[in-house]
Short mmCIF file of C-alpha atoms in Angstrom, two decimals:
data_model
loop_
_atom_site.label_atom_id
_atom_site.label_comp_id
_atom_site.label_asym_id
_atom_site.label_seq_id
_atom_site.Cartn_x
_atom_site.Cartn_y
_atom_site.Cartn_z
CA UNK A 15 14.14 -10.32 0.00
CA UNK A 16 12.68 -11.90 -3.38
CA UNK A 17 12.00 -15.09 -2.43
CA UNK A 18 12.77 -18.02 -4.78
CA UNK A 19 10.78 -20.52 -2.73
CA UNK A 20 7.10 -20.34 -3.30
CA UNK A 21 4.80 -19.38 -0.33
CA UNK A 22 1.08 -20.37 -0.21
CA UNK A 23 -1.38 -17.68 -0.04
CA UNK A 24 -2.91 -18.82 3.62
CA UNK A 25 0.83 -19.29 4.77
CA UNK A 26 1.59 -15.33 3.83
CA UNK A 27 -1.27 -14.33 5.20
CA UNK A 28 -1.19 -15.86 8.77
CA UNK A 29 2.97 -15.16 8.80
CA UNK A 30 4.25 -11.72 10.82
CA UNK A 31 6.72 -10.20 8.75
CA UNK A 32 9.41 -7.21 9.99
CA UNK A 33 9.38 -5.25 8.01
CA UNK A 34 6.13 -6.35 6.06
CA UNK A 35 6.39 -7.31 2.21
CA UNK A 36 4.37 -7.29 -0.44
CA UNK A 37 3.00 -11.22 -2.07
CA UNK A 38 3.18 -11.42 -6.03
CA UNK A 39 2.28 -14.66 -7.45
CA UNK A 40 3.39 -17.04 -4.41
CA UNK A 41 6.72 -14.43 -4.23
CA UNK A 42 7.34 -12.52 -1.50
CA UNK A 43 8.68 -9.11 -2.74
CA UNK A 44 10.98 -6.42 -0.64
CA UNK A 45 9.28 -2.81 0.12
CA UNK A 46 11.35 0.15 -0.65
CA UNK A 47 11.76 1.79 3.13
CA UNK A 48 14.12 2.46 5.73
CA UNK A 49 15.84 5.81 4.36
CA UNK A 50 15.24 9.64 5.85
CA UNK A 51 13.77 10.09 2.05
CA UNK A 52 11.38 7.84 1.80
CA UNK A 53 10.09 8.10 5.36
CA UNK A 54 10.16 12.03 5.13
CA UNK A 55 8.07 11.70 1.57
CA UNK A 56 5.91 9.06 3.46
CA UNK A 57 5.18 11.65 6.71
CA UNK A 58 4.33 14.60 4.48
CA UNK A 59 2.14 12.39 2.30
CA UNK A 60 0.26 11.26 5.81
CA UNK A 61 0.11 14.97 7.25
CA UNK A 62 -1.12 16.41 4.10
CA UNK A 63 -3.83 13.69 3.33
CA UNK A 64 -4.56 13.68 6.79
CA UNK A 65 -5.25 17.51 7.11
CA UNK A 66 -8.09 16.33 4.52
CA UNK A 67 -9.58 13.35 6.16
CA UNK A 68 -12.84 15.17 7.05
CA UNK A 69 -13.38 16.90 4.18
CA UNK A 70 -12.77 14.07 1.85
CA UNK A 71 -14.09 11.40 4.40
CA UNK A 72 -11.49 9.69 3.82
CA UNK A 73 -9.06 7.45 6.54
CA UNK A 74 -5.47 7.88 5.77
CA UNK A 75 -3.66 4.57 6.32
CA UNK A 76 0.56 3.39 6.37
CA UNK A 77 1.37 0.74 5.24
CA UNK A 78 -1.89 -1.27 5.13
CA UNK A 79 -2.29 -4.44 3.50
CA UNK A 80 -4.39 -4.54 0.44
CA UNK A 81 -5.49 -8.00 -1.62
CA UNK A 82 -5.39 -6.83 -5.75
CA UNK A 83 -5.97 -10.57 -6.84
CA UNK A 84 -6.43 -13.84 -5.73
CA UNK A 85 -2.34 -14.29 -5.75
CA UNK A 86 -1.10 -10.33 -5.48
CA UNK A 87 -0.77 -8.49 -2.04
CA UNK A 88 0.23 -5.33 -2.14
CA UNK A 89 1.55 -2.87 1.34
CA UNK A 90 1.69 0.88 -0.17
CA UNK A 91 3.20 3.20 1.71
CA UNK A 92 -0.17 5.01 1.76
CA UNK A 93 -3.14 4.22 1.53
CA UNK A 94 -6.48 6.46 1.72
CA UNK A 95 -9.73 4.82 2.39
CA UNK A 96 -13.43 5.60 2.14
CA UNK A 97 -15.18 6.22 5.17
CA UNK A 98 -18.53 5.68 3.64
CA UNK A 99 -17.32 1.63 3.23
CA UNK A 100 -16.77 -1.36 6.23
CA UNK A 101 -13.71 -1.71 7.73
CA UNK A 102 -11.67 -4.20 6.28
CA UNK A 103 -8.32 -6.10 7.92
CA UNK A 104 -7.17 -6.56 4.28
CA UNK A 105 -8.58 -4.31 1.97
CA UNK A 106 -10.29 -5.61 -0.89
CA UNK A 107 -11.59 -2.88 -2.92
CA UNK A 108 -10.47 0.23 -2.49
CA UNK A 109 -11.90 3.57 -3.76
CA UNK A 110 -9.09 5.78 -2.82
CA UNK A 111 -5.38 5.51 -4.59
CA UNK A 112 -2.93 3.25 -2.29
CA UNK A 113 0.39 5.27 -2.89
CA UNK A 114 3.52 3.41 -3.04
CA UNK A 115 7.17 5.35 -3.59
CA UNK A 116 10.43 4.33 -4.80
CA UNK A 117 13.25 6.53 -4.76
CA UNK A 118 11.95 9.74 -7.33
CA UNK A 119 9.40 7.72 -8.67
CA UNK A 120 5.55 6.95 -6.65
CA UNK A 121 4.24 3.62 -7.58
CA UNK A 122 0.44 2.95 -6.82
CA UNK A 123 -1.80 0.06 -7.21
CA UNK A 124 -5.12 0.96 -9.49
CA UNK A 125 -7.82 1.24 -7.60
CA UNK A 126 -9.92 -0.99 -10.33
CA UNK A 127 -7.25 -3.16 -12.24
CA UNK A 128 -4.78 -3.73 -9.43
CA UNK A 129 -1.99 -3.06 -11.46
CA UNK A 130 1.14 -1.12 -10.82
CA UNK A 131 1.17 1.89 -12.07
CA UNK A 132 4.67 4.23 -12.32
CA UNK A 133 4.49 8.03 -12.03
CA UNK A 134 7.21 10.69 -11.86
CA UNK A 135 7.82 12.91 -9.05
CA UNK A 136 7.06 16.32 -9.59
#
């Protein structure tokens, strides 16, 4: 889904998209999804942060939308967020790791420098 064609920030942002994708420098990038895999990695991810959401204080999130810069949007696969903070449509500053997974690999935006960061599975 790459798109070649730039898209304004304001136009991403008020646009429905099925399945949702992430925004990288007025690009709209695909999201690795759709096989038993990655949505079985995904559900234990949820069930085993969520068995922790009271102890941590923590909200475990899919797929929510969070803003890393002024031009970067990024839509992990899971995200965990502070109780102890407002609740935001968009996420803005997140405390908690967003988790985002690829095939054998998790990719997860920084929590400080927004960047993407590449891990192996273990």
């Amino acid at each position: 889904m790459a798109s070649s064609t730039l898209v304004a920030v304001g136009d991403y942002l008020k646009t429905t998209y099925r399945p949702d994708c992430d925004y990288v420098d007025g690009r709209l990038e695909e999201r690795s999804f759709g096989e038993h895999d990655h949505a079985a990695l995904q559900a234990a991810l949820i069930l085993w942060f969520g068995q922790r959401q009271q102890e941590w204080n923590i909200e475990v999130l899919p797929e929510q939308r969070i803003k890393i810069s002024a031009t970067r949007f990024r839509v992990p696969d899971v995200c965990l967020v502070s109780l102890d903070r407002p609740v935001e449509q968009i996420l803005t500053k997140p405390r908690w790791p967003a988790l985002k997974f690829c095939r054998r690999k998790i990719l997860y935006a920084g929590c400080r420098s927004g960047s993407m960061i590449t891990a192996g599975l273990v």
